[in-house]
PDB file of C-alpha atoms in Angstrom:
ATOM      1  CA  MET A 115     -39.159   3.263  -2.203  1.00 45.00           C
ATOM      2  CA  ASN A 116     -39.912   4.315   1.333  1.00 53.00           C
ATOM      3  CA  TRP A 117     -36.744   6.346   1.876  1.00 50.00           C
ATOM      4  CA  ARG A 118     -39.035   9.282   2.592  1.00 50.00           C
ATOM      5  CA  ASN A 119     -40.149   7.463   5.728  1.00 54.00           C
ATOM      6  CA  GLY A 120     -36.611   6.672   6.818  1.00 54.00           C
ATOM      7  CA  GLU A 121     -36.957   2.914   6.204  1.00 63.00           C
ATOM      8  CA  SER A 122     -33.435   1.521   6.586  1.00 66.00           C
ATOM      9  CA  GLU A 123     -33.760  -1.094   3.827  1.00 75.00           C
ATOM     10  CA  ALA A 124     -34.923   1.557   1.364  1.00 69.00           C
ATOM     11  CA  ARG A 125     -32.110   3.846   2.533  1.00 66.00           C
ATOM     12  CA  ASP A 126     -29.599   1.061   1.895  1.00 74.00           C
ATOM     13  CA  ARG A 127     -30.985   0.556  -1.625  1.00 78.00           C
ATOM     14  CA  LEU A 128     -30.712   4.293  -2.275  1.00 71.00           C
ATOM     15  CA  ILE A 129     -27.107   4.322  -1.083  1.00 72.00           C
ATOM     16  CA  ALA A 130     -26.307   1.386  -3.374  1.00 79.00           C
ATOM     17  CA  LEU A 131     -27.802   3.309  -6.303  1.00 80.00           C
ATOM     18  CA  VAL A 132     -25.763   6.478  -5.718  1.00 82.00           C
ATOM     19  CA  TYR A 133     -22.532   5.007  -4.337  1.00 84.00           C
ATOM     20  CA  GLU A 134     -20.643   4.933  -7.640  1.00 84.00           C
ATOM     21  CA  ASP A 135     -21.740   8.480  -8.545  1.00 85.00           C
ATOM     22  CA  LEU A 136     -20.455   9.736  -5.194  1.00 85.00           C
ATOM     23  CA  ARG A 137     -17.204   7.799  -5.504  1.00 85.00           C
ATOM     24  CA  LEU A 138     -16.591   9.271  -8.970  1.00 84.00           C
ATOM     25  CA  SER A 139     -17.347  12.733  -7.614  1.00 81.00           C
ATOM     26  CA  ALA A 140     -14.907  12.173  -4.740  1.00 81.00           C
ATOM     27  CA  SER A 141     -12.294  10.963  -7.206  1.00 80.00           C
ATOM     28  CA  ARG A 142     -12.736  14.101  -9.331  1.00 77.00           C
ATOM     29  CA  GLN A 143     -12.542  16.463  -6.393  1.00 73.00           C
ATOM     30  CA  LEU A 144      -9.508  14.809  -4.842  1.00 73.00           C
ATOM     31  CA  GLY A 145      -7.859  14.523  -8.239  1.00 68.00           C
ATOM     32  CA  GLY A 146      -5.410  11.856  -7.101  1.00 55.00           C
ATOM     33  CA  SER A 147      -3.546  14.662  -5.386  1.00 52.00           C
ATOM     34  CA  GLN A 148      -1.371  12.903  -2.837  1.00 50.00           C
ATOM     35  CA  PRO A 149      -0.893   9.181  -2.386  1.00 47.00           C
ATOM     36  CA  SER A 150      -1.068   9.403   1.413  1.00 48.00           C
ATOM     37  CA  SER A 151      -4.052  11.731   1.636  1.00 70.00           C
ATOM     38  CA  LEU A 152      -7.748  10.967   1.746  1.00 76.00           C
ATOM     39  CA  ARG A 153      -8.802   8.467  -0.916  1.00 81.00           C
ATOM     40  CA  PRO A 154     -12.125   8.755  -2.796  1.00 83.00           C
ATOM     41  CA  THR A 155     -13.520   5.519  -1.357  1.00 84.00           C
ATOM     42  CA  ALA A 156     -12.624   6.577   2.185  1.00 84.00           C
ATOM     43  CA  LEU A 157     -14.218   9.987   1.616  1.00 85.00           C
ATOM     44  CA  VAL A 158     -17.477   8.383   0.482  1.00 86.00           C
ATOM     45  CA  HIS A 159     -17.458   5.835   3.316  1.00 84.00           C
ATOM     46  CA  GLU A 160     -16.877   8.514   5.954  1.00 85.00           C
ATOM     47  CA  ALA A 161     -19.648  10.606   4.408  1.00 86.00           C
ATOM     48  CA  PHE A 162     -21.995   7.600   4.564  1.00 80.00           C
ATOM     49  CA  LEU A 163     -21.120   7.181   8.239  1.00 80.00           C
ATOM     50  CA  LYS A 164     -22.181  10.784   8.787  1.00 80.00           C
ATOM     51  CA  LEU A 165     -25.374  10.175   6.815  1.00 78.00           C
ATOM     52  CA  THR A 166     -26.288   7.023   8.730  1.00 73.00           C
ATOM     53  CA  ASP A 167     -25.322   8.117  12.227  1.00 71.00           C
ATOM     54  CA  GLY A 168     -28.662   7.011  13.629  1.00 64.00           C
ATOM     55  CA  THR A 169     -30.658  10.064  12.668  1.00 65.00           C
ATOM     56  CA  THR A 170     -33.495   9.506  10.253  1.00 62.00           C
ATOM     57  CA  VAL A 171     -33.714  12.024   7.454  1.00 66.00           C
ATOM     58  CA  PRO A 172     -36.848  11.906   5.322  1.00 70.00           C
ATOM     59  CA  TRP A 173     -35.183  11.917   1.881  1.00 70.00           C
ATOM     60  CA  GLN A 174     -37.464  13.659  -0.571  1.00 77.00           C
ATOM     61  CA  SER A 175     -35.731  12.326  -3.681  1.00 79.00           C
ATOM     62  CA  ARG A 176     -32.447  11.002  -5.026  1.00 79.00           C
ATOM     63  CA  ALA A 177     -31.410  14.596  -5.699  1.00 83.00           C
ATOM     64  CA  HIS A 178     -32.159  15.555  -2.083  1.00 83.00           C
ATOM     65  CA  PHE A 179     -30.031  12.644  -0.863  1.00 82.00           C
ATOM     66  CA  MET A 180     -27.194  13.715  -3.189  1.00 83.00           C
ATOM     67  CA  ALA A 181     -27.382  17.285  -1.860  1.00 85.00           C
ATOM     68  CA  VAL A 182     -27.100  16.082   1.736  1.00 85.00           C
ATOM     69  CA  ALA A 183     -24.308  13.673   0.748  1.00 85.00           C
ATOM     70  CA  ALA A 184     -22.455  16.570  -0.917  1.00 85.00           C
ATOM     71  CA  ARG A 185     -22.509  18.490   2.349  1.00 86.00           C
ATOM     72  CA  ALA A 186     -21.307  15.418   4.271  1.00 87.00           C
ATOM     73  CA  MET A 187     -18.441  14.857   1.806  1.00 87.00           C
ATOM     74  CA  ARG A 188     -17.420  18.488   2.142  1.00 85.00           C
ATOM     75  CA  GLN A 189     -17.388  18.182   5.941  1.00 86.00           C
ATOM     76  CA  VAL A 190     -15.317  14.994   5.812  1.00 86.00           C
ATOM     77  CA  ALA A 191     -12.768  16.543   3.420  1.00 85.00           C
ATOM     78  CA  ILE A 192     -12.473  19.645   5.602  1.00 84.00           C
ATOM     79  CA  ASP A 193     -12.136  17.616   8.816  1.00 83.00           C
ATOM     80  CA  HIS A 194      -9.468  15.449   7.199  1.00 83.00           C
ATOM     81  CA  ALA A 195      -7.542  18.477   5.943  1.00 80.00           C
ATOM     82  CA  ARG A 196      -7.693  20.126   9.364  1.00 78.00           C
ATOM     83  CA  ARG A 197      -6.387  16.992  11.092  1.00 79.00           C
ATOM     84  CA  LYS A 198      -3.624  16.620   8.539  1.00 76.00           C
ATOM     85  CA  ALA A 199      -2.673  20.301   8.745  1.00 72.00           C
ATOM     86  CA  ALA A 200      -2.600  20.115  12.539  1.00 68.00           C
ATOM     87  CA  ALA A 201      -0.334  17.070  12.401  1.00 64.00           C
ATOM     88  CA  LYS A 202       1.878  18.602   9.759  1.00 63.00           C
ATOM     89  CA  ARG A 203       1.400  22.368   9.569  1.00 53.00           C
ATOM     90  CA  ASP A 204       2.489  22.504   5.952  1.00 48.00           C
ATOM     91  CA  GLY A 205       0.576  19.555   4.514  1.00 50.00           C
ATOM     92  CA  GLY A 206      -3.051  20.411   3.882  1.00 51.00           C
ATOM     93  CA  LEU A 207      -5.147  18.210   1.613  1.00 50.00           C
ATOM     94  CA  ARG A 208      -4.873  19.322  -2.015  1.00 54.00           C
ATOM     95  CA  ILE A 209      -7.819  19.057  -4.374  1.00 54.00           C
ATOM     96  CA  THR A 210      -8.725  20.138  -7.883  1.00 53.00           C
ATOM     97  CA  LEU A 211     -11.618  22.447  -8.661  1.00 56.00           C
ATOM     98  CA  GLN A 212     -13.368  20.706 -11.533  1.00 53.00           C
ATOM     99  CA  ASP A 213     -16.842  20.556 -12.881  1.00 49.00           C
ATOM    100  CA  CYS A 214     -18.692  17.289 -13.336  1.00 43.00           C
ATOM    101  CA  LYS A 215     -17.413  16.904 -16.888  1.00 42.00           C
ATOM    102  CA  ASN A 216     -13.780  16.727 -15.734  1.00 41.00           C
ATOM    103  CA  GLU A 217     -12.968  20.221 -16.988  1.00 44.00           C
ATOM    104  CA  THR A 218     -10.125  21.439 -14.811  1.00 40.00           C
ATOM    105  CA  VAL A 219     -10.726  24.973 -13.636  1.00 42.00           C
ATOM    106  CA  ALA A 220      -7.672  25.516 -11.479  1.00 41.00           C
ATOM    107  CA  GLU A 221      -4.524  23.792 -10.427  1.00 45.00           C
ATOM    108  CA  ASP A 222      -4.326  21.898  -7.138  1.00 52.00           C
ATOM    109  CA  LEU A 223      -6.022  23.818  -4.359  1.00 61.00           C
ATOM    110  CA  ASP A 224      -5.984  23.415  -0.617  1.00 72.00           C
ATOM    111  CA  VAL A 225      -9.327  22.116   0.660  1.00 76.00           C
ATOM    112  CA  LEU A 226      -9.174  24.477   3.637  1.00 78.00           C
ATOM    113  CA  ASP A 227      -8.639  27.424   1.278  1.00 82.00           C
ATOM    114  CA  LEU A 228     -11.662  26.254  -0.721  1.00 83.00           C
ATOM    115  CA  HIS A 229     -13.679  26.006   2.491  1.00 85.00           C
ATOM    116  CA  VAL A 230     -12.748  29.571   3.493  1.00 87.00           C
ATOM    117  CA  ALA A 231     -13.551  30.864   0.000  1.00 90.00           C
ATOM    118  CA  LEU A 232     -16.883  28.996   0.004  1.00 91.00           C
ATOM    119  CA  GLU A 233     -17.751  30.488   3.385  1.00 90.00           C
ATOM    120  CA  ARG A 234     -16.992  33.956   1.973  1.00 93.00           C
ATOM    121  CA  LEU A 235     -19.141  33.199  -1.065  1.00 94.00           C
ATOM    122  CA  ALA A 236     -21.947  31.986   1.212  1.00 93.00           C
ATOM    123  CA  GLY A 237     -21.852  35.333   2.994  1.00 95.00           C
ATOM    124  CA  ILE A 238     -22.337  37.162  -0.301  1.00 94.00           C
ATOM    125  CA  HIS A 239     -24.340  34.662  -2.386  1.00 94.00           C
ATOM    126  CA  PRO A 240     -25.595  31.732  -0.262  1.00 94.00           C
ATOM    127  CA  GLU A 241     -27.392  30.106  -3.195  1.00 94.00           C
ATOM    128  CA  LYS A 242     -24.239  30.076  -5.340  1.00 94.00           C
ATOM    129  CA  ALA A 243     -22.246  28.544  -2.473  1.00 93.00           C
ATOM    130  CA  ARG A 244     -24.882  25.803  -2.141  1.00 92.00           C
ATOM    131  CA  ILE A 245     -24.720  25.178  -5.909  1.00 94.00           C
ATOM    132  CA  VAL A 246     -20.935  24.735  -5.670  1.00 92.00           C
ATOM    133  CA  GLU A 247     -21.334  22.374  -2.731  1.00 88.00           C
ATOM    134  CA  MET A 248     -23.879  20.183  -4.514  1.00 89.00           C
ATOM    135  CA  HIS A 249     -22.141  20.299  -7.906  1.00 89.00           C
ATOM    136  CA  TYR A 250     -18.565  19.926  -6.724  1.00 83.00           C
ATOM    137  CA  PHE A 251     -18.774  17.840  -3.565  1.00 81.00           C
ATOM    138  CA  GLY A 252     -21.867  15.852  -4.559  1.00 83.00           C
ATOM    139  CA  GLY A 253     -21.235  15.556  -8.279  1.00 83.00           C
ATOM    140  CA  MET A 254     -24.827  16.584  -8.903  1.00 87.00           C
ATOM    141  CA  SER A 255     -25.900  17.728 -12.347  1.00 90.00           C
ATOM    142  CA  SER A 256     -27.468  21.122 -12.907  1.00 94.00           C
ATOM    143  CA  GLU A 257     -30.798  19.374 -13.428  1.00 93.00           C
ATOM    144  CA  GLU A 258     -30.550  17.582 -10.071  1.00 91.00           C
ATOM    145  CA  ILE A 259     -29.613  20.816  -8.302  1.00 93.00           C
ATOM    146  CA  ALA A 260     -32.548  22.554  -9.986  1.00 94.00           C
ATOM    147  CA  GLU A 261     -34.840  19.824  -8.667  1.00 90.00           C
ATOM    148  CA  VAL A 262     -33.572  20.242  -5.094  1.00 89.00           C
ATOM    149  CA  THR A 263     -33.604  24.043  -5.116  1.00 92.00           C
ATOM    150  CA  GLY A 264     -36.725  24.581  -7.193  1.00 93.00           C
ATOM    151  CA  ARG A 265     -34.800  26.875  -9.556  1.00 94.00           C
ATOM    152  CA  ALA A 266     -34.537  26.735 -13.338  1.00 96.00           C
ATOM    153  CA  THR A 267     -31.687  24.646 -14.746  1.00 96.00           C
ATOM    154  CA  ILE A 268     -30.323  27.632 -16.669  1.00 96.00           C
ATOM    155  CA  THR A 269     -30.203  29.615 -13.411  1.00 96.00           C
ATOM    156  CA  ILE A 270     -28.204  26.816 -11.795  1.00 96.00           C
ATOM    157  CA  LYS A 271     -25.789  26.670 -14.749  1.00 95.00           C
ATOM    158  CA  ARG A 272     -25.256  30.436 -14.614  1.00 95.00           C
ATOM    159  CA  GLY A 273     -24.779  30.297 -10.851  1.00 95.00           C
ATOM    160  CA  TRP A 274     -22.200  27.505 -11.189  1.00 94.00           C
ATOM    161  CA  ARG A 275     -20.203  29.398 -13.823  1.00 93.00           C
ATOM    162  CA  THR A 276     -20.278  32.617 -11.808  1.00 94.00           C
ATOM    163  CA  ALA A 277     -19.384  30.916  -8.523  1.00 93.00           C
ATOM    164  CA  ARG A 278     -16.610  28.869 -10.113  1.00 89.00           C
ATOM    165  CA  ALA A 279     -15.058  31.989 -11.643  1.00 89.00           C
ATOM    166  CA  TRP A 280     -15.374  33.862  -8.339  1.00 91.00           C
ATOM    167  CA  LEU A 281     -13.750  31.004  -6.399  1.00 89.00           C
ATOM    168  CA  HIS A 282     -10.956  30.741  -8.950  1.00 85.00           C
ATOM    169  CA  GLN A 283     -10.269  34.462  -8.646  1.00 86.00           C
ATOM    170  CA  GLN A 284     -10.332  34.286  -4.831  1.00 86.00           C
ATOM    171  CA  MET A 285      -8.079  31.257  -4.582  1.00 82.00           C
ATOM    172  CA  VAL A 286      -5.700  31.583  -7.518  1.00 79.00           C
ATOM    173  CA  GLY A 287      -5.958  35.213  -8.529  1.00 73.00           C
ATOM    174  CA  PRO A 288      -6.873  36.865 -11.817  1.00 63.00           C
TER     175      PRO A 288
END
């Protein structure tokens, strides 16, 4: 494929290949929290709009695309939660902090609280924050994250476990 050259037809084929993975990831992260809040399909579609806003990104691989899509999905979820919270001060978007194997780590969490905690983590351990973003928001496997970051898979798995525990402690308490 010529996605590396920004060819739109190749980009469209890549999107078709990863769409279901991203939708499942969005479904896991939203956890069916509130019927009126952001739906997984809408989250993925809005993320795709961000990804295809006219700028040409030379995708290096499927994993690279998934990493960028993870960041876009995070931005969409945060923007949605901010709009909703502004409209209704009490009603932020609730999500669940899960890993890609549907293991629930914490009860419903506010996406804005997760964003703040991730920003704090990024200040201390930027690589761990990026791992969380790719794993959680992008649904990427440890192997895919290792490919994007150039790190060993075991390092990614350790980073995910450490970051997840740190976020849980920050957001829910000991």
